[in-house]
Coordinates of C-alpha atoms in Angstrom, one line a residue:
M1 CA 20.4 16.3 26.1
V2 CA 21.1 16.6 22.4
Q3 CA 21.1 13.2 20.7
P4 CA 24.8 12.8 20.0
P5 CA 26.3 12.2 16.6
S6 CA 27.7 8.7 16.4
P7 CA 30.4 7.7 16.4
S8 CA 32.1 10.4 18.5
E9 CA 30.8 13.6 16.9
R10 CA 31.1 12.8 13.2
V11 CA 31.8 15.8 11.0
L12 CA 31.3 16.9 7.4
P13 CA 34.7 18.1 5.9
G14 CA 35.2 21.0 3.5
F15 CA 34.9 24.8 3.6
G16 CA 31.7 26.1 2.0
N17 CA 30.7 22.7 0.8
L18 CA 27.1 21.8 0.0
H19 CA 26.4 19.4 2.8
S20 CA 23.4 17.1 3.4
T21 CA 22.8 15.4 6.8
E22 CA 19.9 13.9 8.7
A23 CA 19.6 12.5 12.2
V24 CA 16.5 10.5 11.3
A25 CA 16.3 8.4 8.2
G26 CA 14.1 10.0 5.5
A27 CA 13.9 13.4 7.2
L28 CA 15.7 15.1 4.4
P29 CA 13.6 15.8 1.2
I30 CA 15.1 14.6 -2.0
G31 CA 14.8 16.6 -5.2
R32 CA 13.2 19.6 -3.7
N33 CA 13.6 21.9 -0.7
S34 CA 10.0 22.6 0.5
P35 CA 7.6 19.8 -0.3
Q36 CA 4.0 20.1 0.5
R37 CA 4.3 17.7 3.3
V38 CA 7.7 17.2 4.9
A39 CA 8.5 13.8 6.3
H40 CA 7.5 13.2 10.0
G41 CA 5.5 16.5 10.0
L42 CA 8.7 18.6 10.1
Y43 CA 8.8 22.2 9.0
A44 CA 11.0 23.3 6.1
E45 CA 12.8 26.6 6.9
Q46 CA 15.5 28.4 4.8
F47 CA 18.4 30.0 6.6
S48 CA 20.0 32.7 4.4
A49 CA 23.4 34.1 5.3
T50 CA 23.5 36.3 2.2
A51 CA 20.9 38.1 0.1
F52 CA 18.8 35.9 -2.1
T53 CA 20.3 37.6 -5.2
A54 CA 23.9 37.3 -4.3
P55 CA 26.0 35.8 -7.1
R56 CA 26.0 32.0 -7.0
N57 CA 29.7 31.8 -5.8
E58 CA 28.9 34.1 -2.9
N59 CA 25.4 32.9 -2.1
Y60 CA 25.1 31.1 1.2
R61 CA 22.0 29.4 2.4
S62 CA 20.9 26.2 4.0
W63 CA 17.5 24.4 4.4
L64 CA 16.7 23.2 7.9
Y65 CA 14.0 20.6 8.7
R66 CA 12.8 21.2 12.3
M67 CA 10.2 20.1 14.7
R68 CA 8.8 23.7 15.0
P69 CA 9.5 26.8 12.9
T70 CA 11.6 29.5 14.6
A71 CA 8.8 32.0 13.9
A72 CA 6.9 30.5 16.9
H73 CA 8.1 32.6 19.8
A74 CA 6.9 35.4 22.1
R75 CA 8.1 39.0 21.8
F76 CA 11.7 39.7 22.6
Q77 CA 12.2 42.1 25.6
P78 CA 15.3 44.1 26.5
H79 CA 17.7 42.0 28.5
Q80 CA 17.8 43.5 32.0
Q81 CA 21.0 41.9 33.2
E82 CA 24.1 44.0 33.2
S83 CA 26.5 43.2 30.3
L84 CA 29.9 44.3 29.1
L85 CA 29.0 43.3 25.5
R86 CA 29.1 46.2 23.0
S87 CA 28.8 46.8 19.3
G88 CA 29.7 49.6 16.8
P89 CA 29.6 52.4 16.2
F90 CA 32.2 52.5 19.0
A91 CA 31.7 56.1 20.2
E92 CA 32.2 55.6 24.0
R93 CA 35.6 57.2 23.8
A94 CA 37.7 58.8 21.0
P95 CA 39.8 56.1 19.3
S96 CA 43.3 56.2 20.7
P97 CA 46.5 56.3 18.6
N98 CA 48.5 54.9 21.5
R99 CA 49.7 51.3 21.6
L100 CA 47.7 49.4 24.2
R101 CA 48.2 46.1 25.9
W102 CA 46.2 44.1 28.5
N103 CA 47.0 41.5 31.0
P104 CA 45.0 38.2 30.8
L105 CA 41.3 38.4 31.6
P106 CA 40.8 36.7 34.9
L107 CA 38.5 33.7 35.4
P108 CA 35.3 34.5 37.3
G109 CA 34.9 33.8 41.0
E110 CA 31.1 33.6 40.9
P111 CA 29.3 31.2 38.5
V112 CA 29.3 32.7 35.0
D113 CA 28.4 31.2 31.7
F114 CA 29.6 32.0 28.2
V115 CA 27.0 34.7 27.4
D116 CA 27.4 36.5 30.8
G117 CA 31.2 36.1 30.5
L118 CA 31.6 38.1 27.3
V119 CA 33.4 41.4 27.6
T120 CA 33.9 43.8 24.6
Y121 CA 37.5 45.1 24.4
A122 CA 37.3 47.0 21.1
G123 CA 35.8 47.3 17.6
N124 CA 35.1 49.4 14.6
G125 CA 32.5 50.1 11.9
D126 CA 28.8 49.9 12.3
V127 CA 26.5 46.9 12.6
A128 CA 23.7 48.7 10.8
T129 CA 25.7 49.3 7.7
G130 CA 27.5 45.9 7.8
V131 CA 31.1 47.2 8.2
G132 CA 33.7 46.4 10.7
C133 CA 33.8 44.1 13.7
G134 CA 33.5 43.7 17.5
I135 CA 36.3 42.1 19.5
H136 CA 35.3 40.4 22.7
L137 CA 36.9 38.1 25.3
Y138 CA 35.1 35.5 27.4
A139 CA 35.8 33.9 30.7
A140 CA 33.3 31.4 32.1
N141 CA 33.1 28.6 34.7
R142 CA 29.8 27.0 34.1
S143 CA 27.8 25.6 31.2
M144 CA 24.8 27.3 29.7
V145 CA 21.7 25.4 30.9
D146 CA 18.3 25.9 29.3
R147 CA 19.7 28.9 27.6
A148 CA 20.7 29.7 24.0
F149 CA 22.4 32.7 22.3
F150 CA 22.7 34.1 18.8
S151 CA 24.0 37.3 17.3
A152 CA 21.9 39.1 14.6
D153 CA 24.8 41.5 14.2
G154 CA 27.5 39.3 12.8
E155 CA 29.1 35.9 12.5
L156 CA 31.1 34.8 15.6
L157 CA 34.7 33.6 15.2
I158 CA 35.5 31.8 18.5
V159 CA 39.2 31.3 19.5
P160 CA 39.5 29.3 22.7
Q161 CA 42.6 30.0 24.8
A162 CA 42.0 27.9 27.9
G163 CA 39.5 25.0 28.3
S164 CA 37.4 23.2 25.7
L165 CA 33.9 24.2 24.5
R166 CA 31.1 22.0 23.4
L167 CA 29.0 24.1 21.0
V168 CA 25.5 22.7 20.7
T169 CA 24.0 24.5 17.7
E170 CA 20.8 24.2 15.7
M171 CA 22.7 22.3 13.0
G172 CA 24.7 19.9 15.2
V173 CA 27.5 19.7 17.8
L174 CA 31.1 20.7 17.7
T175 CA 33.7 20.4 20.4
V176 CA 36.4 23.1 20.2
A177 CA 39.7 23.0 22.1
P178 CA 42.5 25.5 22.3
L179 CA 44.5 25.6 19.0
Q180 CA 41.1 25.1 17.3
I181 CA 38.7 27.8 16.1
A182 CA 35.0 27.7 15.5
L183 CA 32.7 29.9 13.5
V184 CA 29.0 30.3 14.3
P185 CA 27.0 32.0 11.5
R186 CA 25.0 35.1 12.1
G187 CA 21.6 34.1 13.4
I188 CA 22.4 30.5 14.4
R189 CA 21.4 29.7 17.9
F190 CA 23.9 27.9 20.1
R191 CA 24.6 26.8 23.6
V192 CA 28.1 26.6 25.1
E193 CA 28.9 23.7 27.5
L194 CA 32.2 23.4 29.4
V195 CA 34.1 20.2 28.8
D196 CA 37.0 20.3 31.2
G197 CA 36.6 23.1 33.6
P198 CA 36.7 26.9 33.4
V199 CA 37.3 28.5 29.9
R200 CA 38.7 31.7 28.5
G201 CA 39.2 32.9 24.9
Y202 CA 38.4 35.4 22.2
V203 CA 35.5 36.2 19.9
C204 CA 35.6 38.3 16.8
E205 CA 32.1 39.4 15.6
N206 CA 32.3 40.1 11.9
Y207 CA 29.8 42.6 10.7
G208 CA 31.1 42.7 7.1
S209 CA 31.2 40.2 4.3
L210 CA 31.4 36.6 5.3
F211 CA 34.7 35.1 6.2
R212 CA 36.2 33.1 3.3
L213 CA 39.6 31.5 2.5
P214 CA 42.1 34.0 1.0
D215 CA 43.1 33.7 -2.6
L216 CA 46.4 31.9 -3.1
G217 CA 47.7 33.8 -6.2
P218 CA 51.4 33.0 -6.9
I219 CA 51.4 30.5 -4.1
G220 CA 49.5 28.1 -6.4
S221 CA 46.8 25.6 -5.7
N222 CA 47.9 24.5 -2.2
G223 CA 49.0 26.0 1.1
L224 CA 47.7 28.0 4.1
A225 CA 44.4 26.7 5.4
N226 CA 43.2 23.7 3.3
P227 CA 39.5 23.6 2.6
R228 CA 39.2 19.9 3.5
D229 CA 40.3 20.6 7.1
F230 CA 37.2 22.7 8.0
E231 CA 34.6 20.6 9.6
A232 CA 30.8 21.2 9.9
P233 CA 28.6 19.2 12.3
V234 CA 26.2 16.4 11.3
A235 CA 22.6 16.9 12.2
A236 CA 21.7 16.3 15.9
F237 CA 18.6 17.4 17.7
E238 CA 17.0 17.4 21.1
D239 CA 13.3 16.8 21.9
V240 CA 13.0 18.6 25.2
E241 CA 9.7 20.2 26.5
R242 CA 11.3 22.5 29.0
P243 CA 11.5 26.3 29.1
C244 CA 14.6 27.7 27.3
E245 CA 15.8 31.4 27.4
I246 CA 16.8 32.8 24.0
V247 CA 19.2 35.7 24.2
Q248 CA 19.9 37.6 21.0
K249 CA 22.3 40.4 20.2
F250 CA 20.6 42.9 17.9
Q251 CA 22.1 46.2 16.9
G252 CA 24.5 46.1 19.8
R253 CA 21.9 45.4 22.5
L254 CA 20.8 42.1 24.2
W255 CA 17.2 41.0 23.9
T256 CA 15.5 37.9 25.5
T257 CA 12.5 35.7 25.2
T258 CA 11.6 32.2 26.4
L259 CA 10.5 29.2 24.4
P260 CA 8.6 26.4 26.0
H261 CA 11.0 23.9 24.4
S262 CA 14.5 23.4 23.2
P263 CA 15.5 25.5 20.1
F264 CA 17.8 22.7 19.0
D265 CA 15.2 20.7 17.1
V266 CA 16.6 20.6 13.6
V267 CA 16.4 16.9 12.5
A268 CA 18.0 17.4 9.1
W269 CA 19.6 20.1 7.0
H270 CA 21.4 20.7 3.7
G271 CA 23.2 23.7 2.2
N272 CA 26.5 25.6 2.3
V273 CA 26.2 27.7 5.5
A274 CA 26.7 26.0 8.8
P275 CA 28.9 26.3 11.9
Y276 CA 32.4 24.9 11.4
R277 CA 35.6 24.3 13.2
Y278 CA 39.3 24.3 12.1
D279 CA 42.4 22.9 13.7
L280 CA 45.1 25.6 13.6
S281 CA 47.9 23.0 13.8
R282 CA 46.9 22.0 10.2
F283 CA 47.8 25.4 8.8
N284 CA 50.3 24.9 6.0
T285 CA 52.7 27.8 6.7
I286 CA 54.4 29.4 3.8
N287 CA 57.7 31.1 4.6
T288 CA 60.9 32.4 3.0
V289 CA 63.7 30.1 2.1
S290 CA 66.1 32.9 1.1
Y291 CA 66.0 36.2 2.9
D292 CA 63.8 38.8 4.6
H293 CA 60.9 38.2 6.9
P294 CA 57.6 37.8 4.9
D295 CA 54.6 40.1 5.3
P296 CA 52.2 38.8 8.0
S297 CA 49.5 38.5 5.4
I298 CA 51.1 35.2 4.3
F299 CA 49.7 33.7 7.6
T300 CA 46.0 34.6 6.8
V301 CA 43.6 31.8 7.7
L302 CA 40.3 33.7 6.9
T303 CA 39.5 37.0 5.3
S304 CA 36.4 39.2 5.1
P305 CA 36.9 41.4 2.0
S306 CA 35.9 45.0 1.8
D307 CA 34.8 46.9 -1.3
T308 CA 38.5 47.7 -2.0
P309 CA 40.3 44.7 -3.6
G310 CA 43.1 43.4 -1.5
T311 CA 42.2 45.5 1.6
A312 CA 40.2 43.5 4.1
N313 CA 37.3 44.5 6.3
L314 CA 38.8 41.9 8.6
D315 CA 41.6 39.3 8.5
F316 CA 42.2 36.4 10.9
V317 CA 46.0 35.8 10.9
I318 CA 48.0 33.3 13.0
F319 CA 51.7 33.0 13.9
P320 CA 52.1 29.2 14.2
P321 CA 55.1 27.0 14.8
R322 CA 57.5 27.1 11.8
W323 CA 61.0 26.9 10.6
M324 CA 63.1 30.1 10.3
V325 CA 65.9 29.8 7.8
A326 CA 66.3 33.2 6.3
E327 CA 69.9 34.2 5.5
D328 CA 71.4 37.6 6.5
T329 CA 68.0 38.5 7.9
F330 CA 66.5 40.1 11.0
R331 CA 64.1 37.2 11.7
P332 CA 61.4 38.5 14.0
P333 CA 58.7 40.8 12.6
W334 CA 60.3 44.0 11.5
F335 CA 59.6 47.5 12.8
H336 CA 56.7 48.9 10.9
R337 CA 53.8 51.3 10.5
N338 CA 50.7 50.0 8.8
V339 CA 47.5 51.3 7.2
M340 CA 45.8 48.3 8.8
S341 CA 45.0 48.2 12.5
E342 CA 45.9 45.1 14.5
F343 CA 44.4 43.5 17.6
M344 CA 46.7 40.8 18.6
A345 CA 46.5 38.0 21.2
L346 CA 48.4 34.9 22.4
I347 CA 46.9 31.4 22.8
H348 CA 50.0 29.8 24.4
G349 CA 53.8 30.1 24.5
E350 CA 55.7 33.2 23.7
Y351 CA 55.6 35.6 20.7
D352 CA 58.9 36.0 19.0
A353 CA 58.7 39.8 18.9
K354 CA 57.9 40.3 22.6
A355 CA 60.2 38.9 25.3
G356 CA 57.8 39.6 28.1
G357 CA 54.5 41.2 29.1
F358 CA 52.5 39.7 26.2
A359 CA 50.8 36.8 28.0
P360 CA 48.4 34.0 26.9
G361 CA 44.8 35.3 27.6
G362 CA 46.0 38.9 27.2
A363 CA 45.9 41.2 24.1
S364 CA 47.4 44.2 22.4
L365 CA 46.1 46.9 20.0
H366 CA 48.2 48.7 17.5
N367 CA 46.1 51.1 15.5
C368 CA 46.7 52.5 12.0
M369 CA 50.1 54.1 11.5
S370 CA 51.3 53.5 15.1
G371 CA 54.9 52.5 15.1
H372 CA 55.5 49.0 16.6
G373 CA 57.7 46.0 16.3
P374 CA 60.0 43.9 18.6
D375 CA 60.9 45.2 22.1
V376 CA 64.5 46.0 23.0
A377 CA 65.3 42.5 24.4
S378 CA 63.8 40.7 21.4
H379 CA 65.6 43.0 19.0
D380 CA 69.0 42.6 20.7
K381 CA 68.6 38.9 20.9
A382 CA 67.8 38.7 17.1
V383 CA 70.6 40.9 16.1
A384 CA 73.2 38.8 18.0
A385 CA 71.8 35.4 17.0
T386 CA 73.8 32.9 15.0
L387 CA 71.7 32.4 11.8
A388 CA 71.3 28.6 11.7
P389 CA 68.0 27.1 10.9
V390 CA 65.7 27.5 14.0
R391 CA 62.4 25.9 14.7
I392 CA 59.9 28.3 16.4
D393 CA 57.8 25.9 18.4
G394 CA 55.4 25.8 21.4
T395 CA 53.6 29.0 20.5
M396 CA 50.4 30.3 18.8
A397 CA 49.7 34.0 18.4
F398 CA 47.0 35.5 16.3
M399 CA 45.7 38.8 15.0
F400 CA 42.4 40.3 14.1
E401 CA 43.5 42.9 11.4
S402 CA 41.2 45.5 9.9
R403 CA 41.4 48.3 7.4
Y404 CA 39.4 50.5 9.8
P405 CA 40.8 52.0 13.0
I406 CA 39.9 50.0 16.1
A407 CA 38.5 51.8 19.1
A408 CA 38.8 50.4 22.6
T409 CA 35.7 50.4 24.8
A410 CA 35.5 52.6 27.9
W411 CA 35.8 49.4 30.0
A412 CA 39.0 48.4 28.2
M413 CA 40.5 51.8 28.7
D414 CA 39.6 51.9 32.4
T415 CA 40.3 48.4 33.5
D416 CA 43.2 47.6 35.8
L417 CA 44.2 45.0 33.1
L418 CA 45.5 47.8 30.9
Q419 CA 49.3 48.0 31.1
D420 CA 50.2 51.6 31.8
D421 CA 53.9 50.8 31.1
Y422 CA 53.5 49.2 27.6
D423 CA 55.4 51.9 25.8
D424 CA 58.4 51.2 28.0
C425 CA 59.2 48.0 26.1
W426 CA 60.5 50.3 23.3
T427 CA 62.6 52.4 25.6
G428 CA 66.4 52.0 25.5
F429 CA 67.2 51.4 21.9
R430 CA 70.8 52.4 21.3
K431 CA 71.3 55.2 18.8
A432 CA 73.0 54.1 15.6
Q433 CA 76.7 55.1 15.4
L434 CA 77.6 56.7 12.1
P435 CA 81.1 57.2 10.8
A436 CA 82.8 60.3 12.2
T437 CA 83.3 61.6 8.6
H438 CA 79.5 61.6 7.8
G439 CA 79.3 65.4 8.3
D440 CA 76.5 67.6 9.7
S441 CA 73.1 67.9 8.2

């Protein structure tokens, strides 16, 4: 087992901070990154999440001091096991302009771990050109044992919906529960252990520029997700001489090799790229105190910018508990059509724009310029409501939003989980009654 951080999984706070951590005293070099002889015979290895020449404020790298270099491995071979994991370009089917919604992904009946339980629902862009994302769900009922996984295609944003995960990574250990998120950098190996039974959740694989905190602009210096609330792991390693399968995702396909030892042998590390977790309940929601429902962009936790300022390759947006106080205002999200495409899901509770059919563990997809908004029951309830201050509580919905159209996979279009009657929730709106004197047009 990994030598556990003490006490109780200590963490290093701060988003993008330059952290330093060692599990054995003296393992971390001082004053240089790659000395001639690293303490204890460790190997110095740089891990780069960006190009060497990226500007300093966008340059992410860490130095790892490990028991063996990661270069020591046998050839990777194509993974023979069937998998529903996919990557762009998403050309299995023509992208659909129709609004789509899925029932919750069921938990498996047979033993399935995190890697084998990944199913790709949708995505866009191209891993080879570093644009877009893949959107996956997972359902698993057993821990990964003598097995590790990493994606060479993109960083992995993990959003648990049911059950807690213990992420054993090269750089330390993080436990992540529903209402928390975790991000595993591209290329970092990790193992998923189940803490309290079967698990289900969502994974967004970001092929584009690294997730960062959005600019605050007129909001000022505080608000939304605070940098201090992001937590990276302290160094923790395991010294295990037992075969371990390494599964990597490369250009959309799975490859595998076997090491004669555990890959989690990093004794110390320092730098500004590492796995991290964030508690969504700490999000400082900014909302109107006068009138009109604010744009959903005000709820952005993380953003992956594109080459067009203000137009994201990918945004991670949440809809957390909050007060609604707007005067003379239709308070749920308004009807709209959008240049951005939206993949939306629910962690728990109910979403205030959908009275039914949108369930925790399920998902919906509204592509670019598709008209959407509250269903009939939610609309009628909001129009008739007495506008006193109301606390929206006991809910957490979120959205992966992208400037590029999102294509559903063939599996997602053919599965019985797809709701054939989704469009019906917008059927039955009463026609507006104009004054009799308005004339003919």
